[in-house]
XYZ file of C-alpha atoms in Angstrom:
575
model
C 120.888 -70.565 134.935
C 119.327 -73.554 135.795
C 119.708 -76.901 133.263
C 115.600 -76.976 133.837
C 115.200 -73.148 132.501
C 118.100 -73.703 129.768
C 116.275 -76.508 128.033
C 112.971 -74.760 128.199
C 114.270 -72.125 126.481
C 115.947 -74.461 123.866
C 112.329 -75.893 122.964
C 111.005 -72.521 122.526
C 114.024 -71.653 120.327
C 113.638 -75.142 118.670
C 109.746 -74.442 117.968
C 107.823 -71.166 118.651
C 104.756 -71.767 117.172
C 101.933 -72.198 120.079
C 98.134 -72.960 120.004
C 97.318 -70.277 123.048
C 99.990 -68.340 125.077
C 99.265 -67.355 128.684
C 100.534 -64.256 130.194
C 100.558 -64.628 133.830
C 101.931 -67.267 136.476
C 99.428 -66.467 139.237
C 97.125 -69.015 140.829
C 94.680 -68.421 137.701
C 97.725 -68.445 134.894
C 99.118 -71.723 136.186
C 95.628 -73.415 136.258
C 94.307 -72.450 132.662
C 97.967 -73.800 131.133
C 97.651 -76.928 132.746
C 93.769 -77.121 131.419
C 94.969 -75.957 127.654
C 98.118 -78.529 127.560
C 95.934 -81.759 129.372
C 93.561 -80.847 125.934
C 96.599 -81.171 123.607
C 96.850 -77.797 122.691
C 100.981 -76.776 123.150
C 101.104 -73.912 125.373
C 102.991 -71.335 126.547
C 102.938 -69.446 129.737
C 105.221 -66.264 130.392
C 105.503 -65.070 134.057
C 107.646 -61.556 134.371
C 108.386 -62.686 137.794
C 108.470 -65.774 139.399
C 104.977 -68.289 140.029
C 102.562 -67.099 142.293
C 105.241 -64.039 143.486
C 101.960 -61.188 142.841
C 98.755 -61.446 143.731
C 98.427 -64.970 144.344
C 101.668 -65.101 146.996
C 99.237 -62.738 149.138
C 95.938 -64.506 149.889
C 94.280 -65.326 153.086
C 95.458 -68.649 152.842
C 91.588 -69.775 153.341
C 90.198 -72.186 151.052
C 86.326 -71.481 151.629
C 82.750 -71.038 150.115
C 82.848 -67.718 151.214
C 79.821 -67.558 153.849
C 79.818 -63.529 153.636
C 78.976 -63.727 150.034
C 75.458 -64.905 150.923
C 74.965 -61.781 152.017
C 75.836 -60.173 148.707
C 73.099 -62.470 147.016
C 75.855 -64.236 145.418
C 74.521 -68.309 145.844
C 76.123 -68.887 142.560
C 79.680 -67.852 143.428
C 79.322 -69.659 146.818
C 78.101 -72.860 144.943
C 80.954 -73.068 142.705
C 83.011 -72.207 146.050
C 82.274 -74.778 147.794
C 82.648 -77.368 145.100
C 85.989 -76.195 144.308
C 86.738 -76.362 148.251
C 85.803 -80.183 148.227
C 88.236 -80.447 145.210
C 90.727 -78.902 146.729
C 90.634 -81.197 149.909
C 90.287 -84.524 147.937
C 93.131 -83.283 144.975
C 95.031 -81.311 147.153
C 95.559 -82.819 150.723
C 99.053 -82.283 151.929
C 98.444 -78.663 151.892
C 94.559 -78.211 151.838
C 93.462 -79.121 155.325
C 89.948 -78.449 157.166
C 89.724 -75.720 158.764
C 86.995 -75.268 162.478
C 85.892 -71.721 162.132
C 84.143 -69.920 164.916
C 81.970 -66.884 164.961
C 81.409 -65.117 168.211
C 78.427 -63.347 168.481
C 77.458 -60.737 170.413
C 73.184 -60.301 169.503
C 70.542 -62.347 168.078
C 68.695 -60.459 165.421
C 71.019 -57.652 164.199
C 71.687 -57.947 160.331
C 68.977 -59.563 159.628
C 68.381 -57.325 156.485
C 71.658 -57.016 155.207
C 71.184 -59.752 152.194
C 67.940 -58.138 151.557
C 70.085 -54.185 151.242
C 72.350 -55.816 148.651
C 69.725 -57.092 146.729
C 67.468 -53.800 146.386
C 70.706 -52.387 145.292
C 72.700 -50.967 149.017
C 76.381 -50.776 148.577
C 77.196 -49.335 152.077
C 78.695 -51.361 154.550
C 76.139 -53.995 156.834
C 75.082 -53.356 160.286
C 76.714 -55.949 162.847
C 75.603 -59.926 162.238
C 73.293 -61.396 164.748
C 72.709 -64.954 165.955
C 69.791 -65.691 163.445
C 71.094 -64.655 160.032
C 74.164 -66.017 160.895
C 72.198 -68.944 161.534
C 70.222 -69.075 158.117
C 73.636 -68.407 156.994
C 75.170 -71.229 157.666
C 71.916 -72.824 157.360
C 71.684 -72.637 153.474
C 75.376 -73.203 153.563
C 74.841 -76.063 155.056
C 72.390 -77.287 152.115
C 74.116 -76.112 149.196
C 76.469 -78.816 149.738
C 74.258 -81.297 151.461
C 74.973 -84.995 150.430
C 78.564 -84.400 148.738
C 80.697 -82.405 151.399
C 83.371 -83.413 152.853
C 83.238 -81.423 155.803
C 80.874 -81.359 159.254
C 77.542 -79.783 159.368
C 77.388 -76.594 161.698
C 76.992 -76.180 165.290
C 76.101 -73.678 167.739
C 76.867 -72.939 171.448
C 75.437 -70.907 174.648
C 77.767 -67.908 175.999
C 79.132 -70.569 178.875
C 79.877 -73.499 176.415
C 81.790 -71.062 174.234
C 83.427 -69.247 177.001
C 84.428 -73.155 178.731
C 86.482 -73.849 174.989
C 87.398 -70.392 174.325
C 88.136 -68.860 177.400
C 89.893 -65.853 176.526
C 87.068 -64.517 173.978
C 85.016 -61.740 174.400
C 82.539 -61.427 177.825
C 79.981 -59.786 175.188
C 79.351 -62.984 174.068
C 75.688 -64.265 173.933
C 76.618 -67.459 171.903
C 78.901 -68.726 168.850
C 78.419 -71.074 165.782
C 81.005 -73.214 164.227
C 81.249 -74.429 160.804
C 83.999 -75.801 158.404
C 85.796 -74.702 155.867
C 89.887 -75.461 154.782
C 93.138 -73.485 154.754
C 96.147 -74.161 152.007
C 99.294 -74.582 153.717
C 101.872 -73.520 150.939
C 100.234 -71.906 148.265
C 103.017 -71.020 146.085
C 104.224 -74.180 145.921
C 101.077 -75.421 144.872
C 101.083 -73.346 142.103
C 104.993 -74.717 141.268
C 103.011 -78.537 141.749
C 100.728 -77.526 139.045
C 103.644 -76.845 136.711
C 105.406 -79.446 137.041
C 102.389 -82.176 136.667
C 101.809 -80.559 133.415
C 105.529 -79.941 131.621
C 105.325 -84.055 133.002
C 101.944 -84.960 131.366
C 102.534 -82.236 128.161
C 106.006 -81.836 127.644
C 105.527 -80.012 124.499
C 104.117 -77.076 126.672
C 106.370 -74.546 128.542
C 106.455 -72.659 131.488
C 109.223 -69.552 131.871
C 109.074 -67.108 134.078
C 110.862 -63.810 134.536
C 110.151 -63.639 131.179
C 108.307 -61.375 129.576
C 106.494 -60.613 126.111
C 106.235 -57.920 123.708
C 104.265 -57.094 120.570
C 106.729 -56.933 117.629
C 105.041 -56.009 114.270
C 102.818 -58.768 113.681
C 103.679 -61.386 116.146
C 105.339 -61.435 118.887
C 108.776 -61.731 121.080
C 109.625 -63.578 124.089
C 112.584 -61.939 126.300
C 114.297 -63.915 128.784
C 114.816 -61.027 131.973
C 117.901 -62.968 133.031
C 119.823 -62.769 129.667
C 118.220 -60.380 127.960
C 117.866 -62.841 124.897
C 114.987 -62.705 122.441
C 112.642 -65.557 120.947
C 110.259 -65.182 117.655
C 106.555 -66.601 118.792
C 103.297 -67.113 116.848
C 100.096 -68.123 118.337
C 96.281 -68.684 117.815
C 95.228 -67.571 120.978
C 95.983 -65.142 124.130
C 94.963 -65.774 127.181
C 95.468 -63.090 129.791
C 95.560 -63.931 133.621
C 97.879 -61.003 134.639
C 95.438 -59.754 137.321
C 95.479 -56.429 138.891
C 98.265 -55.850 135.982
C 95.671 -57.137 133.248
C 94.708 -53.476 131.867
C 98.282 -52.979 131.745
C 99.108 -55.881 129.944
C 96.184 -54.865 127.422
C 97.540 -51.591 126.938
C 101.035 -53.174 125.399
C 99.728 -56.160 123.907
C 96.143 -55.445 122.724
C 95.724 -51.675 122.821
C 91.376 -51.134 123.108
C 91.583 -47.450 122.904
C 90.944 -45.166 126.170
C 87.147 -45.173 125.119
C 86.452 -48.814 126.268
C 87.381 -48.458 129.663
C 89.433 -50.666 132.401
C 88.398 -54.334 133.505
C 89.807 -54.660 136.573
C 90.079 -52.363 139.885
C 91.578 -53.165 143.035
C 91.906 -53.360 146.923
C 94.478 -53.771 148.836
C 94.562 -56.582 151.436
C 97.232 -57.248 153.967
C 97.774 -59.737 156.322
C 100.460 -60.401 159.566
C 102.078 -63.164 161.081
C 101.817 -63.394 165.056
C 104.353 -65.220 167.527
C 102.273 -65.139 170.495
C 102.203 -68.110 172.465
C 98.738 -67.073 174.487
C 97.019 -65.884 171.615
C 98.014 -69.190 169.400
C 96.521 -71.435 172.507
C 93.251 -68.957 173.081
C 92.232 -70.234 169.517
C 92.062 -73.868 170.316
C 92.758 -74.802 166.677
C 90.190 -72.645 165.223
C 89.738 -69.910 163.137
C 87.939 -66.917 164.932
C 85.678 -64.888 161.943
C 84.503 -61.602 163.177
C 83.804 -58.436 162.306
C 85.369 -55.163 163.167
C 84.109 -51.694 164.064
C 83.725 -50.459 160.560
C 81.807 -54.015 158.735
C 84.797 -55.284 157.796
C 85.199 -59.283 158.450
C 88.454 -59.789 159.710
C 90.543 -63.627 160.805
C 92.632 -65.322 162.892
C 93.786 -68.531 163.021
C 96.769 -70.824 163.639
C 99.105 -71.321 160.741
C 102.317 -72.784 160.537
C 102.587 -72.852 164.274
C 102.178 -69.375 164.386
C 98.994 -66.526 163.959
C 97.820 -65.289 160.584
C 95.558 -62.351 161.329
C 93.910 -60.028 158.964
C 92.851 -58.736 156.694
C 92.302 -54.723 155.145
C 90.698 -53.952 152.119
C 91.441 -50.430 150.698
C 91.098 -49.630 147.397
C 94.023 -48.703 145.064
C 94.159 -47.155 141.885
C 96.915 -48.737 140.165
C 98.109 -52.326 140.227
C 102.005 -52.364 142.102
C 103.832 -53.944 144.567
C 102.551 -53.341 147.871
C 103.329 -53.876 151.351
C 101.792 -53.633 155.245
C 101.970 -49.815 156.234
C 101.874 -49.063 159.783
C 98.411 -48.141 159.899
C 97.041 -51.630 158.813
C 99.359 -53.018 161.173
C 97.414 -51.366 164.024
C 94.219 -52.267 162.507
C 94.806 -55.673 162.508
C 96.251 -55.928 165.810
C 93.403 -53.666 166.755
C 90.262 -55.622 165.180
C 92.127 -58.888 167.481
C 91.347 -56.487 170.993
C 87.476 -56.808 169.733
C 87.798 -60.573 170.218
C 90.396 -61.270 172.446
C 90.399 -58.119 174.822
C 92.371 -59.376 177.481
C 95.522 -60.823 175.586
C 98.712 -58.363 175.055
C 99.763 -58.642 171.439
C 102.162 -55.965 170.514
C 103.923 -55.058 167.395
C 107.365 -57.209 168.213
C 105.067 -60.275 168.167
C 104.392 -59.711 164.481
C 107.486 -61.743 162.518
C 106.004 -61.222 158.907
C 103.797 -59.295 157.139
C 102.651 -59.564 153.379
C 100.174 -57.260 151.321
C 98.398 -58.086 147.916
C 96.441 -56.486 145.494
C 92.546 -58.123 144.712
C 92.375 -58.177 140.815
C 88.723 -57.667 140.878
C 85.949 -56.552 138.245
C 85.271 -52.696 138.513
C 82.479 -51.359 140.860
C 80.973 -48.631 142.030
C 80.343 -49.814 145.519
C 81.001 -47.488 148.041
C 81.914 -50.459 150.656
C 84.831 -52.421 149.348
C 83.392 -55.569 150.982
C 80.281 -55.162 148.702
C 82.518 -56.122 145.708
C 82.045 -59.258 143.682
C 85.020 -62.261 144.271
C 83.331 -63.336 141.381
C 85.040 -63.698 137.847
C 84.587 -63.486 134.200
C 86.220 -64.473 130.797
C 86.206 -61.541 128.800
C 86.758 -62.036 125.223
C 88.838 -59.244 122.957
C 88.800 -59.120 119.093
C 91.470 -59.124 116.955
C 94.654 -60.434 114.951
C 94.649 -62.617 117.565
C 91.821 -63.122 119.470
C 92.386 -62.289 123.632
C 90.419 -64.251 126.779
C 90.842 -62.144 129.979
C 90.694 -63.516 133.610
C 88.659 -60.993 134.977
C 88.195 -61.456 139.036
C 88.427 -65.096 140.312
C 89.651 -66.012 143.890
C 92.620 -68.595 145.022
C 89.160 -70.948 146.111
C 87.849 -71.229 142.272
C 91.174 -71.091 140.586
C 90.570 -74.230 138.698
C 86.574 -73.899 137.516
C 87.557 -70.189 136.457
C 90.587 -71.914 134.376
C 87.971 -74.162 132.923
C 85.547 -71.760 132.187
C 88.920 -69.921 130.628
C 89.629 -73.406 128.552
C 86.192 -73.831 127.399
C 85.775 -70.656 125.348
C 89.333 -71.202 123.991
C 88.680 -74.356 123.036
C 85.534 -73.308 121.427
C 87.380 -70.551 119.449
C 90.089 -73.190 118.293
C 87.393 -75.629 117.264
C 88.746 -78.010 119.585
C 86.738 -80.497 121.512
C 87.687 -81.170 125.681
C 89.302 -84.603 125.949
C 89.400 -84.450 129.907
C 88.573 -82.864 133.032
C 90.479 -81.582 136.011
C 87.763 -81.653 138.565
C 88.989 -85.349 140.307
C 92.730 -84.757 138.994
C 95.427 -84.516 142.004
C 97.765 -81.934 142.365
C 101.157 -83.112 143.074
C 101.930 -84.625 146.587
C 98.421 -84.945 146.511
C 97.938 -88.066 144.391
C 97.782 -91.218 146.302
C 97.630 -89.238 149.791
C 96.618 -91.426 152.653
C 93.613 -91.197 154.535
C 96.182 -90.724 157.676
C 99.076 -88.365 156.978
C 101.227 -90.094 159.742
C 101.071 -93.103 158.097
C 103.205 -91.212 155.259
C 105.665 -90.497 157.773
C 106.006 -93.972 159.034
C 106.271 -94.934 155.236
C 109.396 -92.669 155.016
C 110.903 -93.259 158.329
C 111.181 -97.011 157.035
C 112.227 -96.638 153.641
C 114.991 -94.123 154.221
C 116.139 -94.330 157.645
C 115.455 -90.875 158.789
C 114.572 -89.358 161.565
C 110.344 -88.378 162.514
C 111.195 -84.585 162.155
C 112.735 -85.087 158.986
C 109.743 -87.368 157.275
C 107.400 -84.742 159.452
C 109.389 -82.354 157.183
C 108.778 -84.175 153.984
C 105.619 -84.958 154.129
C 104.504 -81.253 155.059
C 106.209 -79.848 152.741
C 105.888 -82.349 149.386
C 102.996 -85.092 150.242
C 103.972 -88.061 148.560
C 106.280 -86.346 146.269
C 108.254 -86.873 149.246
C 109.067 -90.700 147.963
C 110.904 -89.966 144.715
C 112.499 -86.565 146.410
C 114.114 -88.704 148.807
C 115.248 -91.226 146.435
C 117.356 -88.143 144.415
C 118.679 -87.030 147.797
C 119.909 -90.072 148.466
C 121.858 -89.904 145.620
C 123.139 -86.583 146.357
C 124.079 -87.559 149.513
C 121.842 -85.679 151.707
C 123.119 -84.463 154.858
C 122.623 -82.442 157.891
C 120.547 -79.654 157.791
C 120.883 -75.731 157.243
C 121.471 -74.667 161.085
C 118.305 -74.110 162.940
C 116.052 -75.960 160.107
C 114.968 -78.904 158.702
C 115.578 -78.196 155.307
C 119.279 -79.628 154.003
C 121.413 -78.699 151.792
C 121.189 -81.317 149.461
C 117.192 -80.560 149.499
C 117.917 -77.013 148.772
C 120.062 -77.676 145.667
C 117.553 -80.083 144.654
C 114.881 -77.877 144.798
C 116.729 -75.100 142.687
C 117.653 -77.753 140.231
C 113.832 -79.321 139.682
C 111.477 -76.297 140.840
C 112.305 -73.506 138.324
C 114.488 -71.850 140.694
C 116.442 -68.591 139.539
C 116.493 -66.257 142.466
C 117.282 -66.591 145.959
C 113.706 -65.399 147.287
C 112.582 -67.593 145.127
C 113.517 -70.111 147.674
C 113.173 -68.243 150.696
C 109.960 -66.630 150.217
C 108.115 -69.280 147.843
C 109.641 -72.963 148.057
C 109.451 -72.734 151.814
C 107.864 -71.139 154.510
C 111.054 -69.880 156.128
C 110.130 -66.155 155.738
C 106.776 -66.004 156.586
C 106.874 -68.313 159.889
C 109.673 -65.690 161.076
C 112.308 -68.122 161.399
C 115.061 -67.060 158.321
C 118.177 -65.116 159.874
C 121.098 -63.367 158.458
C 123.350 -66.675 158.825
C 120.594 -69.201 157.173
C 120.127 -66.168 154.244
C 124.232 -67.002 153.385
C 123.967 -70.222 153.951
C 121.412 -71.437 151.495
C 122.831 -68.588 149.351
C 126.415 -70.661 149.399
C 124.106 -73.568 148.159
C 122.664 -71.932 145.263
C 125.697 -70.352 144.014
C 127.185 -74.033 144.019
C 124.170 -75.517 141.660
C 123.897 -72.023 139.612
C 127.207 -71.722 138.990
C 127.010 -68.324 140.889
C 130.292 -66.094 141.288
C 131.107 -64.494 144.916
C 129.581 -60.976 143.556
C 126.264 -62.975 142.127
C 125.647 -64.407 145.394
C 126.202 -61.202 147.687
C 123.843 -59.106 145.497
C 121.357 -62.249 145.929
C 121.776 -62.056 149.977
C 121.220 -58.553 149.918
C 117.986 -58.383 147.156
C 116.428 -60.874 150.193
C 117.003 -58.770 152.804
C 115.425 -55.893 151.338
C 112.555 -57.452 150.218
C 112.183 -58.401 153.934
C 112.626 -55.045 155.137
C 110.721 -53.434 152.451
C 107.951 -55.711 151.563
C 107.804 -57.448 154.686
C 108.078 -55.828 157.644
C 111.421 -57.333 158.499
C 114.386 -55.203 158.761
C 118.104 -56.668 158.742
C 118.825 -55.925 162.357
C 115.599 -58.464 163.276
C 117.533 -61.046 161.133
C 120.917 -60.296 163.029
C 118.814 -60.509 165.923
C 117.296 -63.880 165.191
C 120.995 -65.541 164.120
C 122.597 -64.504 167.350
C 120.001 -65.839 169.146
C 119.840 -69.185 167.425
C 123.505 -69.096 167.976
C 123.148 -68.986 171.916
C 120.418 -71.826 171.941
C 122.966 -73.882 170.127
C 125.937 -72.933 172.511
């Protein structure tokens, strides 16, 4: 155990009494404890597994308005969207970067009545989008954040101006229009960013996770997964952000009765990682947005120096852990032939795949895409009075934890002392304008190398500056073979980042699984790390290596041979 996780469990041994508890480390979790504690209310949030692990580890790592949602007649939703996308880019910059997004189009008028099917009540799926409501589209998009955006108006281009920039698209084209919206580099370190501000600007509040809580009697117990040990709580107020698991949750914690009905419902979405060189350079830096055969909008774009493609959207009838099955694999990689008919992209080209469940509000829609993104506090009666997140998006995560803050605060009697809507997130506060001139900075200051502040500044914005300090003092040195990471980082980052597992590391604190780059020799190697800080014994660190590998062959489409594969390879390039 970490000395980080062994004093937050002294302070809730010290002191269990709480104003609100939230249950839930997601995206949505993690915003509405920071909101609660920056009001002076002491807090507690209780993950079961690690931040952002469910849910919010699976998104389409877009950071939009949501232009389809027009078509739903939902102006509101997009509104607050789009306002929480400008946040996001001025709070949030080392990881929430603009993002060019192109839609080819293949007729000028078809679709013109979709918005117009939603509203008299359609649920099916829409006929194929055409040039002009595309264009009114992004049109009113356009206006709904005219004067205040930070982004460029959009644009649209004749068949052989889109075919001279995008080359390998479609010959159906008849034109395309580009507009802007952002992508989030590292989510789930975000959501880490957001705990840490807040256990530095309220230390009195406290963040476990693989924790979990339990209704005893009349209050209730904390259990600490990794020990098995047991702390007394009391608290005024429950907030639940568990998700797709929130019905759950409500069964053991505030039982309803089967009369009342579930919340939430679900679809599956799943998403894959491409290494294809052609395919990466056909996009030109942008997003493609299209739609497939069956209505279903579907992406690709360049991430990480690789493809993220996707997405599906299946319903499922009981919140779990989910992965890619083969058939979504082909319909991904088929939906990309629609757009990009020419380019061979074959199932060895995908190094990572990842699959999530949508927490949204129950419908009766028969076409999945017809389903609100939109969300909903949800207040319970009782002992102790319950707020569920119902719905929400990664996008809105922070006006749907202030919305969630506002009616707890009312309920407490408690007035709001501050806002989060200007407040940076982590290595987002005092970003420059220029993100190279935050390299320079730490090329200067600590004598490394361009690669290495590259590294840094990626990965941490300017938290990058006081990191750097503490590894000079741990004597950084060279890094993990075949990455950039070192080991002194590593061993900082288990000791500061609530750390307790090795995928915590692997799959969360860096992107080392989902670029396709981790390999059997870099799994033990950061493993040896970890056991050093964690005081791990030789058993404790081989189950660790093996839980990893796995998860990668069981969750993500990665089997152990692949990572052989990879560390032999690495092996020759470095001969």
């Amino acid at each position: 155990m970490s000395a980080q996780r062994a004093k937050s469990f002294e302070k809730l041994a010290a002191n269990g009494v709480f104003d609100a508890v939230v249950i839930g480390g997601g995206i949505n979790g993690l915003g509405v404890f920071r909101d609660l504690s920056l009001q002076g209310l002491r807090v507690l949030l209780v993950e079961r597994n690690d931040f952002c692990s469910g849910c919010s580890a699976a998104p389409s790592r877009m950071i939009h308005g949501g232009l389809r949602y027009l078509e739903n007649g939902e102006f509101d939703l997009v509104r607050e969207s789009l306002a929480e996308r400008d946040a996001l880019l001025a709070n949030a910059p080392h990881m929430v970067r603009p993002l060019p997004t192109t839609i080819p189009i293949t007729s000028y008028v078809s679709g013109l009545f979709n918005s117009a099917a939603t509203l008299f009540g359609g649920s099916g799926k829409p006929s194929s989008r055409g040039a002009l409501p595309i264009k009114l589209g992004l049109t009113l998009y356009d206006m709904i954040t005219r004067g205040r955006s930070r982004l460029p108006k959009h644009t649209f281009r004749g068949a052989a101006e889109t075919r001279r920039k995008w080359p390998e698209l479609t010959g159906r084209l008849c034109c395309s229009a580009t507009y802007y919206d952002a992508w989030i580099s590292y989510p789930e370190r975000l959501g880490v960013e957001l705990v840490l501000d807040t256990e530095s600007a309220a230390p009195a509040s406290i963040a476990l996770n693989y924790a979990e809580i339990s209704l005893e009697g009349e209050g209730y117990t904390v259990t600490d997964r990794e020990t098995g040990n047991s702390y007394a709580l009391s608290t005024r107020v429950i907030v639940n952000a568990s998700g797709a698991w929130l019905d759950e949750v409500n069964a053991q914690i505030a039982p309803r009765g089967e009369e009342s009905g579930p919340l939430v419902s679900g679809t599956k979405g799943s998403h894959l990682i491409i290494d294809n060189d052609r395919l990466f350079a056909a996009l030109n830096g942008h997003m493609i947005y299209f739609e497939n055969t069956d209505g279903r909008v579907c992406i690709v774009f360049p991430y990480l120096g690789k493809v993220l493609a996707g997405s599906t959207d299946i319903r499922v009838q009981h919140a779990g852990r989910t992965r890619c099955e083969d058939e979504e694999l082909d319909y991904i990689l088929g939906s990309l032939k629609l757009v990009f008919p020419e380019i061979a992209i074959h199932r060895d080209d995908v190094v990572f795949s990842y699959s999530g469940i949508r927490p949204l509000p129950v419908s009766d829609h028969d076409f999945t895409g017809r389903i609100s993104r939109d969300h909903k506090v949800y207040r319970m009666d009782g002992p102790v009075p319950q707020f569920c997140m119902v719905g929400g998006k990664w996008t809105s995560f922070r006006a749907f934890s202030e919305q969630t803050a506002d009616a707890v605060l009312t309920e407490l009697g408690r007035e709001r002392i501050t806002g989060t809507e200007a407040l940076p997130i982590g290595g987002g506060r005092d970003y420059p304008a220029r993100p190279e001139l935050l390299v320079g900075e730490l090329m200067d200051s600590f004598g490394i190398s361009q690669a290495r502040a590259t590294h840094m500044a990626d990965a941490y914005g300017t938290r990058a500056r006081a990191l750097l300090t503490a590894l000079t003092a741990r004597k950084d040195d060279a890094p993990i073979a075949g990455l950039e990471l070192t080991a002194a980082e590593i061993a900082l980052i288990t000791a500061e980042e609530h750390v307790e597992h090795l995928s915590d590391i692997i799959l969360r604190r860096t992107s080392l699984a989902i670029t396709g780059r981790i390999d059997h020799g870099q799994i033990e190697a950061i493993a040896a790390v970890m056991a050093h800080e964690l005081g791990w014994d030789d058993a404790r660190r081989a189950r660790e290596c093996q839980a990893v590998i796995e998860e990668l062959r069981d969750y993500h489409g990665v089997p152990p041979e692949i990572l052989k594969q990879r560390a032999e390879t690495r092996s020759r390039q470095c001969a």
